[in-house]
C-alpha positions as a Python dict, from the first residue, in 0.01 Angstrom:
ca = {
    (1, 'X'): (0, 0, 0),
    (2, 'X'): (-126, -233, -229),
    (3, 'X'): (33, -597, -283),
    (4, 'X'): (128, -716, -654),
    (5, 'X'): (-193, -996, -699),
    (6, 'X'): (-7, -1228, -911),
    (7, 'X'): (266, -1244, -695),
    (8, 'X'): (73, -1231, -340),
    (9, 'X'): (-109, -1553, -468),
    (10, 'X'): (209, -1759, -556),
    (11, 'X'): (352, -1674, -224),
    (12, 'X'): (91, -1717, -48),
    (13, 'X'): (95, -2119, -211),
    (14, 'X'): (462, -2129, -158),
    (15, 'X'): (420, -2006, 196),
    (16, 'X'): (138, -2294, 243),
    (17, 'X'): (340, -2517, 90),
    (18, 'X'): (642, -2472, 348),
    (19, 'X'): (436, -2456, 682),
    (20, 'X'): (315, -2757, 628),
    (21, 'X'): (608, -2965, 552),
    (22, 'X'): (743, -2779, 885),
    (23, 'X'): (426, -2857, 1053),
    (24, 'X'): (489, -3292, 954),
    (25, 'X'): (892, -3250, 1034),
    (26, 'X'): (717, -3144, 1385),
    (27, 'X'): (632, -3586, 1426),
    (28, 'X'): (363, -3636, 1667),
    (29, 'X'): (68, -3387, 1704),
    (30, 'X'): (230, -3157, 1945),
    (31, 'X'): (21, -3029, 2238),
    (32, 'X'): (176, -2700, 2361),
    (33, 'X'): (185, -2355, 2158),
    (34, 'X'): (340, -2369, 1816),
    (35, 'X'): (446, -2078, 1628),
    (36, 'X'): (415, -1966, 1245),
    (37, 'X'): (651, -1770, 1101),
    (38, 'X'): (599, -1545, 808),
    (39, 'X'): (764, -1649, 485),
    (40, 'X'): (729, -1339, 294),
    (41, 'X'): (712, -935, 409),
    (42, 'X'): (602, -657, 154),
    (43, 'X'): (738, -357, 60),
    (44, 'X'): (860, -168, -234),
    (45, 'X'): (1110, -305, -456),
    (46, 'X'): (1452, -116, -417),
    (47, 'X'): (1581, -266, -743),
    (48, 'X'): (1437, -199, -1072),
    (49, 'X'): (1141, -377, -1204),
    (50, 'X'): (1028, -184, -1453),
    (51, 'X'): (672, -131, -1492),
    (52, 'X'): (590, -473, -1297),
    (53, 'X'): (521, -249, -934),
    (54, 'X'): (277, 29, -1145),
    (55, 'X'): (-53, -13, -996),
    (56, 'X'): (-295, -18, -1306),
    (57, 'X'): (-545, 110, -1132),
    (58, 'X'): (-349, 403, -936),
    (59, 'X'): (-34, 489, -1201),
    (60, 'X'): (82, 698, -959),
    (61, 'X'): (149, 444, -681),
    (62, 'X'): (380, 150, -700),
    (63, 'X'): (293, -203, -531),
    (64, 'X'): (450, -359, -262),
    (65, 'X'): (717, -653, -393),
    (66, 'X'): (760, -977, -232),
    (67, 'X'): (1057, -966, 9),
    (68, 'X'): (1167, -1322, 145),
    (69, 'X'): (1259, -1401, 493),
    (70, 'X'): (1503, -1695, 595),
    (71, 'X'): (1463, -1765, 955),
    (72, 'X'): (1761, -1919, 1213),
    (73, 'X'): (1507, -2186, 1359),
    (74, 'X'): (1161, -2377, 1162),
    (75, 'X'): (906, -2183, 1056),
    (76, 'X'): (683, -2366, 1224),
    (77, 'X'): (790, -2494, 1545),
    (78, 'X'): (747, -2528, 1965),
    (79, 'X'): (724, -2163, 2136),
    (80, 'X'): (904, -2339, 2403),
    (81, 'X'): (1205, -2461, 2170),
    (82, 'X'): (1267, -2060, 2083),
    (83, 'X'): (1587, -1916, 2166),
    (84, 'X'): (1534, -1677, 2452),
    (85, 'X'): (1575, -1331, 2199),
    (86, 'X'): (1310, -1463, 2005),
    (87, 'X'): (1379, -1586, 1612),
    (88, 'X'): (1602, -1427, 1348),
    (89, 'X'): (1581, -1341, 1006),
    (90, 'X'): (1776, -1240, 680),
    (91, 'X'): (1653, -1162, 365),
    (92, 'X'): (1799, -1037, 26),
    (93, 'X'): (1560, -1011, -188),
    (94, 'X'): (1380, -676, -370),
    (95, 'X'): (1735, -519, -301),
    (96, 'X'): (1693, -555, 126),
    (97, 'X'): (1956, -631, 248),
    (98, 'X'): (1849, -692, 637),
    (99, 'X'): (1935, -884, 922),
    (100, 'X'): (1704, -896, 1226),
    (101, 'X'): (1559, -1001, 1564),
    (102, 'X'): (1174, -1051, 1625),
    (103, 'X'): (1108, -1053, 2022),
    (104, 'X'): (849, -1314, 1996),
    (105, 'X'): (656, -1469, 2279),
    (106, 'X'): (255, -1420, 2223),
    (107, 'X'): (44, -1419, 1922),
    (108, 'X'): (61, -1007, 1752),
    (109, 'X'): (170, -868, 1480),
    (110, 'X'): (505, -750, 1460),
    (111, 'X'): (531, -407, 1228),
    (112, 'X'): (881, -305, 1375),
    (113, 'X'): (1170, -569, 1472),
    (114, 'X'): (1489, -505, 1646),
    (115, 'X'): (1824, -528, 1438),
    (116, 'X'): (2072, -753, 1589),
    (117, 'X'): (2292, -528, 1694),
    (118, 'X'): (1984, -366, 1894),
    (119, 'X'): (2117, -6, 1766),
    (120, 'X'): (1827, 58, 1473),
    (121, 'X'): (1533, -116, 1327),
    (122, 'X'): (1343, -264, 1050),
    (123, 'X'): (978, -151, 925),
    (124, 'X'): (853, -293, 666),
    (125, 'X'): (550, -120, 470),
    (126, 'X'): (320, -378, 602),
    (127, 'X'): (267, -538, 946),
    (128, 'X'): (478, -912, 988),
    (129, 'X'): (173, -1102, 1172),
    (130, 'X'): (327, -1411, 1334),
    (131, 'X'): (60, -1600, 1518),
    (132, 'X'): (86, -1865, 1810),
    (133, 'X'): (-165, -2158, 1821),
    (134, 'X'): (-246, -2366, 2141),
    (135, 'X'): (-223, -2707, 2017),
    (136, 'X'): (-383, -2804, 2318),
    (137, 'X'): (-726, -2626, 2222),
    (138, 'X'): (-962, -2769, 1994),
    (139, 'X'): (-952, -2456, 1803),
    (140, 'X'): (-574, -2469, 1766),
    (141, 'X'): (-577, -2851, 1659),
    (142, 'X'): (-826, -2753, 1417),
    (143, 'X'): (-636, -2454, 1291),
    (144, 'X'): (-288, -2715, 1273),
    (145, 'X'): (-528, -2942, 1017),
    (146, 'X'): (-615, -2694, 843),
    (147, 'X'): (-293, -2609, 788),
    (148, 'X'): (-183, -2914, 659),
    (149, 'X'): (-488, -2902, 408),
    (150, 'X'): (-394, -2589, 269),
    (151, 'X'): (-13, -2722, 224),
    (152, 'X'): (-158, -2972, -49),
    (153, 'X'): (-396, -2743, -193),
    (154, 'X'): (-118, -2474, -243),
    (155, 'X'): (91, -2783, -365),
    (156, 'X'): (-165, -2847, -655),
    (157, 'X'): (-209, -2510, -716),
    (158, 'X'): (91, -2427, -783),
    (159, 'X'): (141, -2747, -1033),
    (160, 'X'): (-206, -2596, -1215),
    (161, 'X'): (1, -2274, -1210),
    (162, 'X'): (280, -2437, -1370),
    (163, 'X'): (11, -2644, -1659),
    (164, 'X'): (-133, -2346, -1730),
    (165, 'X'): (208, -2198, -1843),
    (166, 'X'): (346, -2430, -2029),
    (167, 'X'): (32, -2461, -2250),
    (168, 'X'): (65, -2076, -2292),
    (169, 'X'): (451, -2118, -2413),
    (170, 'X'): (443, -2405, -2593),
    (171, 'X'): (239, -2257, -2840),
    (172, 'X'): (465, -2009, -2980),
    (173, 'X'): (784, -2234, -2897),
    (174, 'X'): (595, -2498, -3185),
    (175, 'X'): (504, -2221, -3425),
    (176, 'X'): (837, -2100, -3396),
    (177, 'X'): (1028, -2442, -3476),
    (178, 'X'): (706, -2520, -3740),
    (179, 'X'): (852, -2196, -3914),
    (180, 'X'): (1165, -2249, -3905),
    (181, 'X'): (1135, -2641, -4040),
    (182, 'X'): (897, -2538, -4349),
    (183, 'X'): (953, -2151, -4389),
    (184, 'X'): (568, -2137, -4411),
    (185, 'X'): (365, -1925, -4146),
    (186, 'X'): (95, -2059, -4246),
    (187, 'X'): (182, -2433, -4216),
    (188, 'X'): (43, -2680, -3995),
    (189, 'X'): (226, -2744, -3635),
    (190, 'X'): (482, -3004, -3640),
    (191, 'X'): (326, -3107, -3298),
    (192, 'X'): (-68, -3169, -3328),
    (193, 'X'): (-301, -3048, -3102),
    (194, 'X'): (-290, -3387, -2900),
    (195, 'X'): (103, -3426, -2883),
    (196, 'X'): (155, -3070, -2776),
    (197, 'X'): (-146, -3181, -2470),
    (198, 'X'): (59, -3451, -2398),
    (199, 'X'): (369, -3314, -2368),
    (200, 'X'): (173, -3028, -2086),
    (201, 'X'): (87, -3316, -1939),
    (202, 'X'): (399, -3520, -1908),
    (203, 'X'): (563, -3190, -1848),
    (204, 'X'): (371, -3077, -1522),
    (205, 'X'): (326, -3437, -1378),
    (206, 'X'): (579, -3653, -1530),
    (207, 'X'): (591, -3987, -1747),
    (208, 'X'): (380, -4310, -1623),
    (209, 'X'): (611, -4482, -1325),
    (210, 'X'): (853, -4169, -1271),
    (211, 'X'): (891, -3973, -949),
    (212, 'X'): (866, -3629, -1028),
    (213, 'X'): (870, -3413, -1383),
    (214, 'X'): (1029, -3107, -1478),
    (215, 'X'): (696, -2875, -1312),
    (216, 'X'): (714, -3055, -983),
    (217, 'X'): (1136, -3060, -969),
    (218, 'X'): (1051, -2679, -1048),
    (219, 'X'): (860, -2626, -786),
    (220, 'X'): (1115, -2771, -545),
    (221, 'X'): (1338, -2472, -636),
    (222, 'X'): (1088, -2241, -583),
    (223, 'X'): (1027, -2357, -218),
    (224, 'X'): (1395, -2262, -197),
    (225, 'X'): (1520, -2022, 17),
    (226, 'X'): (1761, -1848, -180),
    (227, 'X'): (1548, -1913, -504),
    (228, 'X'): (1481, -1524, -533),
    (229, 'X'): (1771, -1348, -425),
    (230, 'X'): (1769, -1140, -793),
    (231, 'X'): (1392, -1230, -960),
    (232, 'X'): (1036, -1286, -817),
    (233, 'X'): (863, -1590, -813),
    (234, 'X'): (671, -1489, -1094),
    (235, 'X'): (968, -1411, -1307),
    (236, 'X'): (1147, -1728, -1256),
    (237, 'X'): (936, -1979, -1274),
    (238, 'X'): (756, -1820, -1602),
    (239, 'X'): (1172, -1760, -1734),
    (240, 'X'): (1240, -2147, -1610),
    (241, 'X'): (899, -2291, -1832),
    (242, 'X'): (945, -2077, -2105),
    (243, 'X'): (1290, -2255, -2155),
    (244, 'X'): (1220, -2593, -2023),
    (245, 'X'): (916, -2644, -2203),
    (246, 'X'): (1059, -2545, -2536),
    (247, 'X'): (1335, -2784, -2466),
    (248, 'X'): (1115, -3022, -2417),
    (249, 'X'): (957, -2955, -2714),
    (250, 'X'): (1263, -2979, -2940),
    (251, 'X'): (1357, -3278, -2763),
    (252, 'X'): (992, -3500, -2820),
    (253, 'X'): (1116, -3357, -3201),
    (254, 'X'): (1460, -3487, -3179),
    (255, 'X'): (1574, -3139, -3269),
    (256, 'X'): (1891, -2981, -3098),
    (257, 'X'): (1860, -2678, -2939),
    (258, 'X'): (2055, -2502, -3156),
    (259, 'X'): (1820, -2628, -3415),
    (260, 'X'): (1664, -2330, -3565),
    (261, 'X'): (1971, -2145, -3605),
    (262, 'X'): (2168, -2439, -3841),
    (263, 'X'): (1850, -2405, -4015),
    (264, 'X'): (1910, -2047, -4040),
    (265, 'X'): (2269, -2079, -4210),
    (266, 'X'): (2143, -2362, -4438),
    (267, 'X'): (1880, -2097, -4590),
    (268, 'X'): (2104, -1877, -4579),
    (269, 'X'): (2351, -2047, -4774),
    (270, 'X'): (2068, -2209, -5051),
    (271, 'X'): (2122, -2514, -4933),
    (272, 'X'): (1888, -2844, -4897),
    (273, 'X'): (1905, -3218, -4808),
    (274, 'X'): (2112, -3423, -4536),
    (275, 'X'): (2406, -3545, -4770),
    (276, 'X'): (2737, -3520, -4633),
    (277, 'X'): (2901, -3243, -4875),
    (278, 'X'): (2582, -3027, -4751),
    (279, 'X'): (2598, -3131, -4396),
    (280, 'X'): (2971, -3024, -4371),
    (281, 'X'): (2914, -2648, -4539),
    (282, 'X'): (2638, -2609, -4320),
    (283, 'X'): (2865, -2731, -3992),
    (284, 'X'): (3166, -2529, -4120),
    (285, 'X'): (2920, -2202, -4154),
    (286, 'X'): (2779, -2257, -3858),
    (287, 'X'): (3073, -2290, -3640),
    (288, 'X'): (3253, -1971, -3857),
    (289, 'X'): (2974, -1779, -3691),
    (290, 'X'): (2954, -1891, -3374),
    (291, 'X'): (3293, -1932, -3269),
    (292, 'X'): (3275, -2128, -2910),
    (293, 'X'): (2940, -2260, -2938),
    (294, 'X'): (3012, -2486, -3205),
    (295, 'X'): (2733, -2772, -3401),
    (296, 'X'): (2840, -3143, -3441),
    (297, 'X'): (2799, -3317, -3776),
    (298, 'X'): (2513, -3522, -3598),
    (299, 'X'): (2355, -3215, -3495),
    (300, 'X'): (2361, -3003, -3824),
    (301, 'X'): (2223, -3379, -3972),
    (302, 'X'): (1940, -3380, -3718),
    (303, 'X'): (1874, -3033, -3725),
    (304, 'X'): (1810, -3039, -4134),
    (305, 'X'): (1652, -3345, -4121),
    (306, 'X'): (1319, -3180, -3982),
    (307, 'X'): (1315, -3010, -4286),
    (308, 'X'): (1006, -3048, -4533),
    (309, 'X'): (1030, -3302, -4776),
    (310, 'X'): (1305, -3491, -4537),
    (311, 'X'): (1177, -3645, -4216),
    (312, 'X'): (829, -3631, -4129),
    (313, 'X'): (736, -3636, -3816),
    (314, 'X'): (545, -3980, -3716),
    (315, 'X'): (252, -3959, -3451),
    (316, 'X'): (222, -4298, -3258),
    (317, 'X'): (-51, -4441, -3185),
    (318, 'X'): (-154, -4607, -2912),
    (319, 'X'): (-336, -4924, -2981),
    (320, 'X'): (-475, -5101, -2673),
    (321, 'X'): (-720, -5388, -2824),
    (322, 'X'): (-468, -5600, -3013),
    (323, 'X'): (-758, -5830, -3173),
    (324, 'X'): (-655, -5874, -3507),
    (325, 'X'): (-962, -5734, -3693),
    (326, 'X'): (-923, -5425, -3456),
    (327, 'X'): (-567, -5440, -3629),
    (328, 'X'): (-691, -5488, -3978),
    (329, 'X'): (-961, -5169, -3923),
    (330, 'X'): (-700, -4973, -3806),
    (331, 'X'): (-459, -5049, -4082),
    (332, 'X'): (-714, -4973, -4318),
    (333, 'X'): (-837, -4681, -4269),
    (334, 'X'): (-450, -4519, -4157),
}
């Protein structure tokens, strides 16, 4: 059967990714046979997932889903260091539910593994290769680099992954709070086209001195074991950007999250400005709808104050000759 593409490629970087992290937490080059255990086997889904396993090209068929395997020992380790029935996984993810034994101790693949118990099987729709490299061999040396060089490739990849989709939800997460502040479809972003880059940016690699951002942290829970017990990688991280990056967008805007919906009850109830007889109507309206979730008075005041006519929203520039007829031009022509 055919794999889903989208999905093959992210777990193929995730896969990369994890390999070589095992392959550093390994020390010193090792010079004996090393194993690599598969990350991923494919088969199809036995949950629902809608029309997301329809092969577009075949409508009849369904692709193969994305079922992750956590292993008892590293996934990349010393043959040697195995336990003497070979390595175990469990996985319970695309609705398996399995628990099982691979009898590994040469490089082939494996398309049927022993259950624990050593009463049935598992067969997955694809074969589970898990190859064994001589270190000691130039070939297998090579093969270890190489590994390691597709670890940081996959790394970056899946950071360009994560760029690319906040750029593609920011976009409607601005026009949506643009709307909402001026009531005009039509109106100008409240984020320009160089704030919302910036924001990408700081997004998927994080402000100037800080360790990680909210992309790489991301990431992090992808690599994860138990990160898709319920949703593919796909799903969650574009369901974790679509929120994070939206929250990051109302936050550069010092808007609350709830935002949009005070907003909502202020048109609804006719009413304009930031003065305290309008803020508290607003709050008390608010809250009468929403019962638990309720809006603070400095909330409902920040929230309104995005509002045309109230706030504007100031872009700052960044001036970096401070000469003071480099000043004066600026100044003038601002």
């Amino acid at each position: 059967m055919t794999r889903h593409w989208r999905l093959e490629l992210l777990c193929e970087d995730i896969a990369a990714v994890l390999h070589g992290r095992a392959l550093t937490d390994l020390g010193e080059e090792p010079a004996c046979e090393v194993y690599v255990l598969p990350l991923w086997a494919w088969g199809p889904s036995r949950r629902s997932v809608g029309r997301k396993d329809i092969d577009r090209a075949n409508p009849s068929e369904r692709l193969d889903m994305p079922i992750r395997l956590q292993w008892d020992v590293p996934v990349v380790g010393r043959l040697e260091e195995l336990p003497p029935g070979g390595p175990t996984f469990v996985t319970s993810s695309s609705g398996y539910e399995e628990s099982a034994r691979v009898p590994l101790s040469a490089s082939r693949p494996v398309s049927m593994v022993t259950g624990i118990d050593g009463a049935r099987s598992v067969e997955w729709g694809q074969p589970l290769p898990i190859p064994v490299i001589n270190a000691e061999s130039f070939a297998g040396r090579t093969l270890l680099h190489t590994l390691q060089d597709q670890a940081r490739t996959a790394y970056w990849s899946l950071l360009s992954h994560v760029e690319d989709s906040a750029q593609h939800f920011l976009e409607p997460a601005v026009r949506s709070v643009t709307i909402s502040t001026t009531n005009d479809p039509s109106a100008p972003p409240v984020l320009d086209e160089q704030q919302r880059s910036d924001l990408v940016a700081e997004f998927t690699f994080g402000r100037e001195g800080a360790e990680d951002s909210a992309g790489m942290r991301l990431i992090e829970r992808c690599l994860d074991v138990r990160a898709f017990t319920r949703v593919d990688p796909q799903m969650m991280m574009a369901m974790s950007i679509r929120r994070d990056i939206r929250n990051a967008a109302l936050s550069r805007l010092g808007d609350p999250r709830v935002g949009m919906r005070i907003r909502e009850v202020a048109n609804d109830l006719g009413l304009q400005g930031t003065d305290e007889e309008t803020v508290d109507k607003v709050m008390e309206a608010y809250n009468d709808r929403n019962g638990k979730a309720r809006a603070t008075r400095r909330k409902v005041r920040h929230a309104l104050e995005l509002r045309p006519g109230v706030r504007s929203i100031p872009f700052t520039w960044e001036i970096e000759d401070t000469r003071p007829e480099a000043r004066s031009l600026f100044e003038a022509v601002s």
